[in-house]
Short mmCIF file of C-alpha atoms in Angstrom, two decimals:
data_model
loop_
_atom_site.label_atom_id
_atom_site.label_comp_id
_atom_site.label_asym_id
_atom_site.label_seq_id
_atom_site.Cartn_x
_atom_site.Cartn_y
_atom_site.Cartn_z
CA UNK A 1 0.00 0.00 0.00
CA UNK A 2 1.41 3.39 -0.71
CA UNK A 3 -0.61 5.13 1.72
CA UNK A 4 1.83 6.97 4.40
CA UNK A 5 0.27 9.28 6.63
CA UNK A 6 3.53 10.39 8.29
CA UNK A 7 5.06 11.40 4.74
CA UNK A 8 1.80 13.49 4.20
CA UNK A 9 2.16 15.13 7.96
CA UNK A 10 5.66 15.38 7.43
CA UNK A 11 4.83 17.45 4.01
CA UNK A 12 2.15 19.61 5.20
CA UNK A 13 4.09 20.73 7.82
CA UNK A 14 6.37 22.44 5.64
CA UNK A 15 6.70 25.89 6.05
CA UNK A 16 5.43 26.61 2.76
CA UNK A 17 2.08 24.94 3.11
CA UNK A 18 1.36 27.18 6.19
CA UNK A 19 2.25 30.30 4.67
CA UNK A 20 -0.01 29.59 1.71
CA UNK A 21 -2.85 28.69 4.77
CA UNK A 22 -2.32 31.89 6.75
CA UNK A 23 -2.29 34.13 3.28
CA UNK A 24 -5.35 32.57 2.00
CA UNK A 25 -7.00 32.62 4.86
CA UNK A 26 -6.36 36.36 5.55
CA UNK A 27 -7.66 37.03 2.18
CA UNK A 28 -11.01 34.37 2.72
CA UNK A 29 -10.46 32.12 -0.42
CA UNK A 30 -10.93 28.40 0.27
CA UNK A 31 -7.36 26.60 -0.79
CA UNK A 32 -6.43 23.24 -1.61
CA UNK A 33 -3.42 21.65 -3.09
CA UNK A 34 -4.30 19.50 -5.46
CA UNK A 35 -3.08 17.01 -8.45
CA UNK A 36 0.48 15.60 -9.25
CA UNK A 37 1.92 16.98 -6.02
CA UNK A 38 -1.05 14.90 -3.45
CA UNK A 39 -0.33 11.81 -6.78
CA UNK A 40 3.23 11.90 -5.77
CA UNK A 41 3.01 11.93 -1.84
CA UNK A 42 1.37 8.12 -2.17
CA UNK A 43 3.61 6.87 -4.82
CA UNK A 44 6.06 8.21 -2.68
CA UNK A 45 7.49 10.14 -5.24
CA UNK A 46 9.37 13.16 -3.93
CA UNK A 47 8.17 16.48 -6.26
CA UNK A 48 9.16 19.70 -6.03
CA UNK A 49 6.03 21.28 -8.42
CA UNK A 50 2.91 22.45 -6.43
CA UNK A 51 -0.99 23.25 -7.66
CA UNK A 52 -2.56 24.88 -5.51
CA UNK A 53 -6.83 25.45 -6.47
CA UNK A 54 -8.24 28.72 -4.92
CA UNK A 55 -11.80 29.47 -4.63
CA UNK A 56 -11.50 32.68 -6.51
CA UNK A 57 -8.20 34.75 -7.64
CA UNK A 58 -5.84 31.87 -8.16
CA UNK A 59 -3.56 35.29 -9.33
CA UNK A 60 -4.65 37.27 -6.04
CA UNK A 61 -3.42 34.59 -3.83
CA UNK A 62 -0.04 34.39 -5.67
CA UNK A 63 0.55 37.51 -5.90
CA UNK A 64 -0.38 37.78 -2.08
CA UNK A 65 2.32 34.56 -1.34
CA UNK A 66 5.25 36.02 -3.48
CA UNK A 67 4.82 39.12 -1.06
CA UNK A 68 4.82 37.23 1.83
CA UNK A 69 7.97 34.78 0.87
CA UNK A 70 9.62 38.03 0.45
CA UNK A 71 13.18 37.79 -1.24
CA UNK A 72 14.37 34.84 -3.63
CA UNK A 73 11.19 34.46 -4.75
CA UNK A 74 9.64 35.12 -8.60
CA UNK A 75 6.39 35.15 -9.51
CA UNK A 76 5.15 35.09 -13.16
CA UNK A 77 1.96 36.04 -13.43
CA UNK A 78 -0.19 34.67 -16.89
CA UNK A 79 -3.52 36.86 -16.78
CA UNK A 80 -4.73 34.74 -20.47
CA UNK A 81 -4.76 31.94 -18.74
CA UNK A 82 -6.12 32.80 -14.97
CA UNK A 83 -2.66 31.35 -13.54
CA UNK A 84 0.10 32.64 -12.19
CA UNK A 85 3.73 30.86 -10.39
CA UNK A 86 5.84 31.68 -8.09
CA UNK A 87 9.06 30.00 -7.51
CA UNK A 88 11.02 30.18 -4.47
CA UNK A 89 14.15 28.36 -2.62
CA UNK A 90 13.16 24.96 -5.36
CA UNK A 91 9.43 25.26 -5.17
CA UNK A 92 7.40 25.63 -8.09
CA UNK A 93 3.96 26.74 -7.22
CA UNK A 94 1.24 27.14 -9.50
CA UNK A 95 -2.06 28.90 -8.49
CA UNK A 96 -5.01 28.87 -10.08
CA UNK A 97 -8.88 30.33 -9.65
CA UNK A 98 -11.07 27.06 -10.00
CA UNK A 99 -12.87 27.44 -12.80
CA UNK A 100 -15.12 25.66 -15.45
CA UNK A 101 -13.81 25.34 -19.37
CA UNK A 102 -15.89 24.38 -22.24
CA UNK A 103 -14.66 23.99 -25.76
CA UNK A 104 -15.31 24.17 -29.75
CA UNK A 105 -14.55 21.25 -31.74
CA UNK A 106 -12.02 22.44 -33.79
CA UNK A 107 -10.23 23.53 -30.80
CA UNK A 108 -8.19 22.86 -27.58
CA UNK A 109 -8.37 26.55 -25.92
CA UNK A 110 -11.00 26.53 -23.76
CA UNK A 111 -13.51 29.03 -22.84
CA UNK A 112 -13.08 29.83 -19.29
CA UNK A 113 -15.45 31.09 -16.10
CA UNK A 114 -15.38 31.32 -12.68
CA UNK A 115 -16.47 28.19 -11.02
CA UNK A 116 -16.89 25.80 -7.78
CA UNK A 117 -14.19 23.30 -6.52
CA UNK A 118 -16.65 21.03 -7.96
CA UNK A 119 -16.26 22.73 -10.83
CA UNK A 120 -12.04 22.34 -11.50
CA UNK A 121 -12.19 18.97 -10.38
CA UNK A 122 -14.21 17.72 -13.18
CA UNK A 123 -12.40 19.41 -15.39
CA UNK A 124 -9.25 17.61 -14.19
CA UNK A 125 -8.07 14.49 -16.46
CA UNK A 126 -7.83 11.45 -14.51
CA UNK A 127 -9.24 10.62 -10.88
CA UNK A 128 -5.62 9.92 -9.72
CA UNK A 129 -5.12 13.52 -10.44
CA UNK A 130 -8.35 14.65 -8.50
CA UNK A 131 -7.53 14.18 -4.99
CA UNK A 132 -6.68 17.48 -2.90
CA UNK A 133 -5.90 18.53 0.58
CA UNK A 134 -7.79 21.76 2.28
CA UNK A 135 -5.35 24.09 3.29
CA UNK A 136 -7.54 26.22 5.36
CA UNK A 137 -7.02 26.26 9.11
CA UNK A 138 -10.09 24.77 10.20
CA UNK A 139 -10.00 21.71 7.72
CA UNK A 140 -6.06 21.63 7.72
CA UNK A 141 -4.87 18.31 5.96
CA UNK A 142 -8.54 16.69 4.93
CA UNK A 143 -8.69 15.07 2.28
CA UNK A 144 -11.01 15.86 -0.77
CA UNK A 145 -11.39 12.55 -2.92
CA UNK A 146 -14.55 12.69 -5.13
CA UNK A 147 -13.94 10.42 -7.35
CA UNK A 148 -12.58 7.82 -5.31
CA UNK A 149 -9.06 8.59 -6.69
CA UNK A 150 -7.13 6.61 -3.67
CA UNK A 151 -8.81 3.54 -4.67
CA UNK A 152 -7.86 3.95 -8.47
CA UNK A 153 -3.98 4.70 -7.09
CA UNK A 154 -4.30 1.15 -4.82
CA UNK A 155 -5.17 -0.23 -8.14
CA UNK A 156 -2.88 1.27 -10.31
CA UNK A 157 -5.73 1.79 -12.31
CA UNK A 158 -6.00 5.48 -15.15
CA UNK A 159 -9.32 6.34 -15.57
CA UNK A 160 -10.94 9.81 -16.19
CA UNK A 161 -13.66 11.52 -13.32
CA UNK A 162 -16.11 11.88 -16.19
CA UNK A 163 -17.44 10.98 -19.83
CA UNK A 164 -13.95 9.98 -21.70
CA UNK A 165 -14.79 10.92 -24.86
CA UNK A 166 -15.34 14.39 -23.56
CA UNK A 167 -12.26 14.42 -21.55
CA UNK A 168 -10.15 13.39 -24.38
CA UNK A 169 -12.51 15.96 -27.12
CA UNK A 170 -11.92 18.38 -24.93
CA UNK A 171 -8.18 18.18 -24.36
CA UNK A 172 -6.46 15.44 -26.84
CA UNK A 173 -3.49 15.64 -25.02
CA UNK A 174 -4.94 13.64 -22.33
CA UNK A 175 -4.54 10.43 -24.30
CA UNK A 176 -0.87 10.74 -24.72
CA UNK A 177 -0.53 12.07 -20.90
CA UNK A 178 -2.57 8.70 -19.79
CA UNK A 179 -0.31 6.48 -22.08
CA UNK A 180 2.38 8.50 -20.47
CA UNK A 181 1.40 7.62 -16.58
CA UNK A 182 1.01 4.49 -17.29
CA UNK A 183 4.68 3.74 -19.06
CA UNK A 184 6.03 6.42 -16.15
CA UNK A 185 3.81 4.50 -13.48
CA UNK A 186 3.37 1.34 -14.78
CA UNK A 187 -0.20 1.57 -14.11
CA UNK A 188 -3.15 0.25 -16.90
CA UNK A 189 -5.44 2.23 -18.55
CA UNK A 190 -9.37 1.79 -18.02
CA UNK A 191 -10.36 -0.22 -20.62
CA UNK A 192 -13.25 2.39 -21.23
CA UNK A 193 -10.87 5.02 -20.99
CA UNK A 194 -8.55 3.23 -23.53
CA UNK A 195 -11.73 2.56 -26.07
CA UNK A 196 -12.32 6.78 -25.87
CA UNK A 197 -8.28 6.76 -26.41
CA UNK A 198 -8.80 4.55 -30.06
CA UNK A 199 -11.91 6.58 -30.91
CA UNK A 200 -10.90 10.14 -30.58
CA UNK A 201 -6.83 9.49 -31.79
CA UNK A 202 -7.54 11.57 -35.15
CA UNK A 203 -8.14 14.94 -32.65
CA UNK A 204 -4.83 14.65 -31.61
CA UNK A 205 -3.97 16.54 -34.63
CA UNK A 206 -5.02 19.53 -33.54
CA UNK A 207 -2.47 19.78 -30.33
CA UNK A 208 0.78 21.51 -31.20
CA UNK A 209 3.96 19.20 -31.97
CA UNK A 210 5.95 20.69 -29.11
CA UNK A 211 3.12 19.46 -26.42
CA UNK A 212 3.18 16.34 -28.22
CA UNK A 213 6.99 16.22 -28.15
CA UNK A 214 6.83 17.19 -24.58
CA UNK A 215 4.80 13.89 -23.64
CA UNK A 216 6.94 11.76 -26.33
CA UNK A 217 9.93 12.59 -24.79
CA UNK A 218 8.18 11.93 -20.61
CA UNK A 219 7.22 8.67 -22.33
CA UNK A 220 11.08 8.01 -23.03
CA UNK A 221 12.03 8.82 -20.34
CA UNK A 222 10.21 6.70 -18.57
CA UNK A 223 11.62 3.02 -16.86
CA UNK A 224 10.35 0.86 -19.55
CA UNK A 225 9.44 2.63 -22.51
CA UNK A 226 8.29 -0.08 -24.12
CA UNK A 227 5.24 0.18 -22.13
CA UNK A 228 4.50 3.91 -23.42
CA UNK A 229 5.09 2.92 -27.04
CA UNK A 230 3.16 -0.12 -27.29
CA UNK A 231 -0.22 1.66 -26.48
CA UNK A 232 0.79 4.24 -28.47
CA UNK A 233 0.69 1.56 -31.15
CA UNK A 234 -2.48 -0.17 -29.63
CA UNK A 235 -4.26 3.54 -29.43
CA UNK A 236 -3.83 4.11 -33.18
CA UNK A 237 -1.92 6.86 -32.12
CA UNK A 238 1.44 6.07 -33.14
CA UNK A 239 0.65 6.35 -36.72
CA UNK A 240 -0.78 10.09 -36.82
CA UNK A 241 2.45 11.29 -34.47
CA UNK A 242 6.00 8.76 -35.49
CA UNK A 243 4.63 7.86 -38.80
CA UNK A 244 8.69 6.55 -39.28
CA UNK A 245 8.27 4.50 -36.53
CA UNK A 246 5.02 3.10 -36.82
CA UNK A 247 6.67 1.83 -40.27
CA UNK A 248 9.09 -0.68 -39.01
CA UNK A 249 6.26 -2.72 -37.60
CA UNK A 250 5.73 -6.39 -39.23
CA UNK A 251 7.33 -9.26 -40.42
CA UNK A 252 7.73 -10.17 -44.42
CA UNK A 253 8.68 -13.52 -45.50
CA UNK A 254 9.87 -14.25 -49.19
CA UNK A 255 10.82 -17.48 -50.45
CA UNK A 256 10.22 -18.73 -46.49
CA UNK A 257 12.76 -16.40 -45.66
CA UNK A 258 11.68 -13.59 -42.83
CA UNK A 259 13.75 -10.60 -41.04
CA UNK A 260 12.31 -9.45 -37.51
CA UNK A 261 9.92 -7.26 -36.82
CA UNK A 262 12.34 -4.38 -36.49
CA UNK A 263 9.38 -2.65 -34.17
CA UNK A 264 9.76 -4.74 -31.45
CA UNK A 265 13.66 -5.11 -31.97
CA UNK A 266 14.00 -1.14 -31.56
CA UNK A 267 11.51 -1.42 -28.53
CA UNK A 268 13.75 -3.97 -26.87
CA UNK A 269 17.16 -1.77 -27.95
CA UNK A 270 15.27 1.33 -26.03
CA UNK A 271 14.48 -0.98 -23.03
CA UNK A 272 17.91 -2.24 -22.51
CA UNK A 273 19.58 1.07 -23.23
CA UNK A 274 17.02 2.73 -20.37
CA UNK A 275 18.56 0.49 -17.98
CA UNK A 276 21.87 1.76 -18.08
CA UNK A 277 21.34 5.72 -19.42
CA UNK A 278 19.07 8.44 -18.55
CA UNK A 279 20.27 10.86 -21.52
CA UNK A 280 16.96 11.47 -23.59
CA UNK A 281 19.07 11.60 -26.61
CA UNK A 282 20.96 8.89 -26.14
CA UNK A 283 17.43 7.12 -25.63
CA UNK A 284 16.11 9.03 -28.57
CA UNK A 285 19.24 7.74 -30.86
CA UNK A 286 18.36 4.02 -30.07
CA UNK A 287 14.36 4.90 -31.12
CA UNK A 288 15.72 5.98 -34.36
CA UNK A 289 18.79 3.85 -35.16
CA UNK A 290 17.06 1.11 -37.34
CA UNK A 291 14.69 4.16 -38.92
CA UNK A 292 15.77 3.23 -42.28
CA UNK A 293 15.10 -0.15 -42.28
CA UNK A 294 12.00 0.12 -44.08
CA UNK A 295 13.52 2.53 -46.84
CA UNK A 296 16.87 0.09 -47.56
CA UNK A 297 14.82 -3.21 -46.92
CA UNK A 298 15.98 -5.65 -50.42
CA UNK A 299 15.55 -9.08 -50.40
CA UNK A 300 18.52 -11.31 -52.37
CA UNK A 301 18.11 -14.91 -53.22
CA UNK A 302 21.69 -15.11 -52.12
CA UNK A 303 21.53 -13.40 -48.74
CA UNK A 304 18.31 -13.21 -47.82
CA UNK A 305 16.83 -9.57 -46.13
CA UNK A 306 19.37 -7.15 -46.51
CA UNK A 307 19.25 -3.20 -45.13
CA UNK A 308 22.21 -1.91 -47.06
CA UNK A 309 23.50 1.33 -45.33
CA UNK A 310 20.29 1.98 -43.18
CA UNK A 311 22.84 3.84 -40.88
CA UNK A 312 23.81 6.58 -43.33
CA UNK A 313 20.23 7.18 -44.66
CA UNK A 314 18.78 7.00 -40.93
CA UNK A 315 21.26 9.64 -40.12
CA UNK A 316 19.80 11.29 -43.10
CA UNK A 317 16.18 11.08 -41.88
CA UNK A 318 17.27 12.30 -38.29
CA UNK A 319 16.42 16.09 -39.13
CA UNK A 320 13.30 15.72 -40.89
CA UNK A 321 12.08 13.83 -38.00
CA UNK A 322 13.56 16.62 -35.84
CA UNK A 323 12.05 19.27 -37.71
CA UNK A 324 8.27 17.99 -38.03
CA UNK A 325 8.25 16.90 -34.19
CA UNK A 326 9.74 20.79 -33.64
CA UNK A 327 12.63 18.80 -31.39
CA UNK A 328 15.90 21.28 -31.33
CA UNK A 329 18.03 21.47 -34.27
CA UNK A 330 20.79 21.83 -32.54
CA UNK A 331 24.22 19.84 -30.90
CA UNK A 332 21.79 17.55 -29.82
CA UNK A 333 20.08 16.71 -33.09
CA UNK A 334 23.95 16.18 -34.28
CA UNK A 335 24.94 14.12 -31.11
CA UNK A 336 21.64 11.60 -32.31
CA UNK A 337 22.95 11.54 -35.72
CA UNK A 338 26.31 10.92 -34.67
CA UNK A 339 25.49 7.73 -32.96
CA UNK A 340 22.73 6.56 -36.08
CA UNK A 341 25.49 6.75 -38.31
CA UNK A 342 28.06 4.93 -36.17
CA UNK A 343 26.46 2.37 -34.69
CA UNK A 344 26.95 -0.54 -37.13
CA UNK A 345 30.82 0.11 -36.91
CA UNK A 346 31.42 -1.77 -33.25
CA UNK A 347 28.91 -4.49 -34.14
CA UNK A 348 31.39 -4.99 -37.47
CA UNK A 349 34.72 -4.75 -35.37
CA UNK A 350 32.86 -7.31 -32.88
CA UNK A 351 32.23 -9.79 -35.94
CA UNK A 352 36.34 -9.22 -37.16
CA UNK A 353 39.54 -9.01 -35.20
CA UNK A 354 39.96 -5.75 -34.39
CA UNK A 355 42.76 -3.86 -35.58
CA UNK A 356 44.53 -0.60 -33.55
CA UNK A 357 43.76 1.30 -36.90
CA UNK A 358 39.77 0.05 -36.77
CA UNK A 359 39.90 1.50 -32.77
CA UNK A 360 41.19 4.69 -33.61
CA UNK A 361 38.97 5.52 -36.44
CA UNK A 362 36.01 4.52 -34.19
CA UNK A 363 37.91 7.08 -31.10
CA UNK A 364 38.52 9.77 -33.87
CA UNK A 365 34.69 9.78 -35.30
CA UNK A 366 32.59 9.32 -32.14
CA UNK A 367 34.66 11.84 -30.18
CA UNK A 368 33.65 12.27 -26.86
CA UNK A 369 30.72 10.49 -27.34
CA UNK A 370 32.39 7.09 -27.92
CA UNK A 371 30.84 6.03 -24.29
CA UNK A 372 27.33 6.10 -24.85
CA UNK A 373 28.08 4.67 -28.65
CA UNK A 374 29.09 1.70 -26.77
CA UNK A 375 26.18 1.61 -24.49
CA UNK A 376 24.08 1.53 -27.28
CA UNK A 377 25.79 -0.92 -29.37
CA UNK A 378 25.71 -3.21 -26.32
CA UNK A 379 21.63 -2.77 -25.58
CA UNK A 380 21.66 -3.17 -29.50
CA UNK A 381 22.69 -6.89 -29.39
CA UNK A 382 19.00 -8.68 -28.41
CA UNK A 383 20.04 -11.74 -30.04
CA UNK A 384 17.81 -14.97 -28.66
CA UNK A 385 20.99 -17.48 -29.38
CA UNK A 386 22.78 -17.02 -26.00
CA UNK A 387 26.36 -17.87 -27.54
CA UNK A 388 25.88 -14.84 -30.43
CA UNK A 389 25.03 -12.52 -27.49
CA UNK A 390 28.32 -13.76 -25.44
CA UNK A 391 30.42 -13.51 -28.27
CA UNK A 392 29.53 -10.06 -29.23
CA UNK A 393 29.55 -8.56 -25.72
CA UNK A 394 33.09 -10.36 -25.25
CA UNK A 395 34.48 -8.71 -28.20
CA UNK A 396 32.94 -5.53 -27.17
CA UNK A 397 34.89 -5.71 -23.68
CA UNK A 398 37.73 -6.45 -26.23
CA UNK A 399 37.03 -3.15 -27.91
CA UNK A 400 36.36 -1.38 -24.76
CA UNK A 401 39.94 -1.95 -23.44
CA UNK A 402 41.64 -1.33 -26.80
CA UNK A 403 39.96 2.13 -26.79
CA UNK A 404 41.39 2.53 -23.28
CA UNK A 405 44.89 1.43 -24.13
CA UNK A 406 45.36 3.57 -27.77
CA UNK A 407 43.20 6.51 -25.94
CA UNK A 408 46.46 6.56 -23.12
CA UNK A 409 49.13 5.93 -26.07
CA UNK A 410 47.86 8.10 -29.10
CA UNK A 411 45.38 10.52 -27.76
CA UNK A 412 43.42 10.33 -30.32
CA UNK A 413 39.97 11.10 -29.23
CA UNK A 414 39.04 14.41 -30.30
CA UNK A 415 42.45 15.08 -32.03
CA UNK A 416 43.30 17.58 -34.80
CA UNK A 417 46.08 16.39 -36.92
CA UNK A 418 49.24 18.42 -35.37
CA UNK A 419 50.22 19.90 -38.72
CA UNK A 420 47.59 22.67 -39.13
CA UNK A 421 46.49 23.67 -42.60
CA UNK A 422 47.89 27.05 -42.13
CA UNK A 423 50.83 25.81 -41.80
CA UNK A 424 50.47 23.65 -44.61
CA UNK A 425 50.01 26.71 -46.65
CA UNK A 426 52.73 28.64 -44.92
CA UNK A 427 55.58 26.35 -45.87
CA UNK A 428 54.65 25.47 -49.57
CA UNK A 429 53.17 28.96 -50.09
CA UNK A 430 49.93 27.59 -50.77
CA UNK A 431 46.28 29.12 -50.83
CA UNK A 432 43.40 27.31 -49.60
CA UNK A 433 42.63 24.74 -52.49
CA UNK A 434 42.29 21.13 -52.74
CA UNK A 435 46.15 20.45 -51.80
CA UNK A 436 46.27 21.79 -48.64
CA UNK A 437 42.89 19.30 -47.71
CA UNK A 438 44.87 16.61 -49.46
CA UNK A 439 48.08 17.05 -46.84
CA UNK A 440 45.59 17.95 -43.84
CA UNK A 441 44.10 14.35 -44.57
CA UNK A 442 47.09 12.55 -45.56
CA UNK A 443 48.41 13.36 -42.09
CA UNK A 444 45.32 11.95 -40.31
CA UNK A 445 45.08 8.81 -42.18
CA UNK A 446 48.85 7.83 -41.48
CA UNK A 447 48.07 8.84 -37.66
CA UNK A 448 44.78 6.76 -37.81
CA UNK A 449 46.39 4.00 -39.65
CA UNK A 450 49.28 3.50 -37.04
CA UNK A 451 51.97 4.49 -40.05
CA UNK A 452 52.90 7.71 -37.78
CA UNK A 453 52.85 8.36 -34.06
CA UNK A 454 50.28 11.52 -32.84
CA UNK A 455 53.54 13.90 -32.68
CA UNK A 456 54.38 17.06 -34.58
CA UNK A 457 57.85 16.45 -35.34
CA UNK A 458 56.60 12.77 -37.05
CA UNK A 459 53.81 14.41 -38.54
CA UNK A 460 55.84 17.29 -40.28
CA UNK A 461 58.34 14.70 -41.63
CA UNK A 462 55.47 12.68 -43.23
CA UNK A 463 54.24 16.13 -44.61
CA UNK A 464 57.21 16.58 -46.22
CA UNK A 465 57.76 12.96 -48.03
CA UNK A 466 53.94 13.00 -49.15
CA UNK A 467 54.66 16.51 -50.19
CA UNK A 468 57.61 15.60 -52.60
CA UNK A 469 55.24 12.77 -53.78
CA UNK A 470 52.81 15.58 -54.99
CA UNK A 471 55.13 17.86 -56.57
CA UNK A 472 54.91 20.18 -54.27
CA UNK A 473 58.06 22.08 -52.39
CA UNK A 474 58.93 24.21 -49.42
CA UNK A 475 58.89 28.06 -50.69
CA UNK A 476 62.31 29.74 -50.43
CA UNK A 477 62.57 32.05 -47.57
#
């Protein structure tokens, strides 16, 4: 049971809580906190974000807080919406005037009055998300549970206070938020509330693709993705927001030949990957590193299913994805890329014996990054022959201490070749052109390929020789 009444006493005899008591009780408004923050205390889920529900000015009473908490405190105040927030010393406090919405069809911005407590709460989206406590002096600590929302915790059970198709009409987000509690949770959805999910999916078009990102990215987040992603699928939902993902779903077979269902495979590569990183985009680059199988799919008589190069046109795919889900097209964008591309090349040094030239390629492309390439190649090995999958992660732990011992000798993670291309062009009296990016690379690939140690003097002697090779000679001084 997740019930702990000495957590809750212990939390709502914070200082906070009794300074948001004394000022709404000076000013006469009925208070509650309410939501994720009264979820959280049962799941026993430390939070830091606060709703708080006022019976009238939700902006009054946070205005009248911030005043009160004095120094080190903002408040942002958004009059459109009837909110306002105040953050102070880690709290983020959200107040709002309860209040009843109603909507148009063709659109999620609600028309908003002035309404009971009744009122907000059945506005709310799911009963676990209902339950308050009065802050008011003379009902300190009561609970408020109208829709039996403690029961529905016990259960682990997602279900909305009223009508789902109207909750979900109303607000489409809510079906990717109650897909999102449950992978986050690991609770199950309603099965009536799931139905409203599969019959109202097409009005999730009308949300913008940053909210929708926003709950994507909670969803991979979460411990087992999987979870999150497979009612997405179920939902109908998938299809209308990862179109590119929904695609790698299903199994062909020619000439009684089949390849796996590359759906469940990337599922599985996203599990396994959660269970040793928390980086979203590390998580994000294992959701998208078989993207392309669909696209480079061929079958041969000779070798069966082949996905020629899925890497390189995944990596292509990357920003489009980016773009249409308005993700940021930035380092991070390049850092998911980065690891599509790569992440065939330690599988292929696993299947060969691998070379001090193959290692520092693989330390000179991935960069800093060359960490969580290997945590992904590992989670990407979900093999069901036992001996494959001990053979490959052997060979990785192989690879893993060859990067460690070339890293130490040749420093080549990261490196630029010593010989610059200025002074490339400074000694032959060169412009930029194509021989200077000739010598720049020549230099690399002999440091790369073990022919020259990572030192100047060895690199300008090499510069030299390949230098004479090219007809090329030092300028007189």
């Amino acid at each position: 049971m997740y019930y702990v009444q000495e957590e809750i006493d212990r939390q709502l005899s914070l200082p906070v809580f009794h300074l948001i008591s004394d000022t709404a009780d000076r000013l006469g408004l009925e208070c509650y906190v309410i939501g994720g923050f009264v979820r959280d205390l049962f799941l026993r889920r430390p939070s830091k974000d606060i709703d708080i529900v006022t019976v009238g000015s939700g902006i009054g009473l946070a205005k009248a807080v911030a005043g009160e908490l004095g120094a080190n405190t903002h408040l942002s105040v958004f009059k459109n919406f009837g909110t306002a927030q105040v953050k102070t010393e880690g709290w983020e406090i959200e107040f709002v005037g309860a209040r009843r919405e109603s909507y148009t069809h063709n659109s999620r911005k609600p028309v908003v009055e002035d309404g009971t407590l009744e009122d907000d709460r059945n506005r709310r989206d799911f009963t676990i998300n209902t339950m308050a406590f009065c802050l008011n002096r003379q009902r300190y600590g009561e609970m408020v549970d109208p829709f039996d929302g403690l029961s529905d915790l016990e259960n682990l059970r997602i279900v909305t206070p009223l009508d789902p198709d109207i909750t979900f009409s109303d607000d489409p987000l809510r079906m990717m938020r109650a897909i999102r509690f449950a992978s986050q949770l690991g609770f199950f959805i309603d099965p009536d509330t799931f139905d409203a999910i599969e019959r109202n999916k097409a009005r999730i078009e009308i949300i913008s693709k940053e909210r929708v990102a926003d709950e994507l990215n909670k969803i991979i987040l979460s411990p087992k993705p999987s979870i999150g992603f497979e009612l997405l699928d179920c939902s109908g939902l998938l299809e209308i927001i990862f179109p590119e993902l929904y695609a790698l779903k299903g199994v062909e077979t020619k000439e009684g030949i089949g390849h796996k269902d590359n759906f469940a495979h990337t599922l599985m590569v996203l599990d396994r990957l959660s269970k040793v990183s928390d980086n979203l985009w590390l998580r994000w680059s294992a959701l998208l590193h078989d993207i392309a199988k669909p696209a480079t799919k061929r079958f041969d008589k000779r070798l069966g299913w082949t996905f020629h190069n899925h890497n390189f046109v995944g990596e292509k795919m990357a920003p489009g994805i980016f773009r249409r889900m308005k993700l940021p097209m930035n380092e991070k964008l390049k850092y998911v890329r980065k690891m599509i591309a790569l992440h065939m090349r330690p599988i292929n040094l696993a299947d060969e014996e691998v070379t001090d030239s193959a290692i520092r390629r693989l330390l000179f492309d991935a960069g800093d990054d060359v960490d969580d390439l290997m945590k992904l190649c590992e989670a990407d090995i979900t093999s069901k022959n036992p001996e494959k999958v001990r053979r490959f992660l052997e060979n990785f732990r192989i690879v893993r201490e060859k990067m460690v011992d070339i890293e130490e000798k040749d420093r080549i993670r990261n490196f630029q070749p010593p010989v610059s291309g200025e002074e490339i062009m400074e000694t032959f009296g060169l412009p930029p052109s194509p021989p200077v990016g000739v010598l720049k690379e020549a230099i690399k690939n002999a440091i790369l390929d073990g022919v020259i140690p990572n030192a100047y003097d060895d690199a300008l002697h090499f510069m030299y020789e390949k230098a004479a090779e090219m007809g090329l000679h030092p300028k007189k001084c």
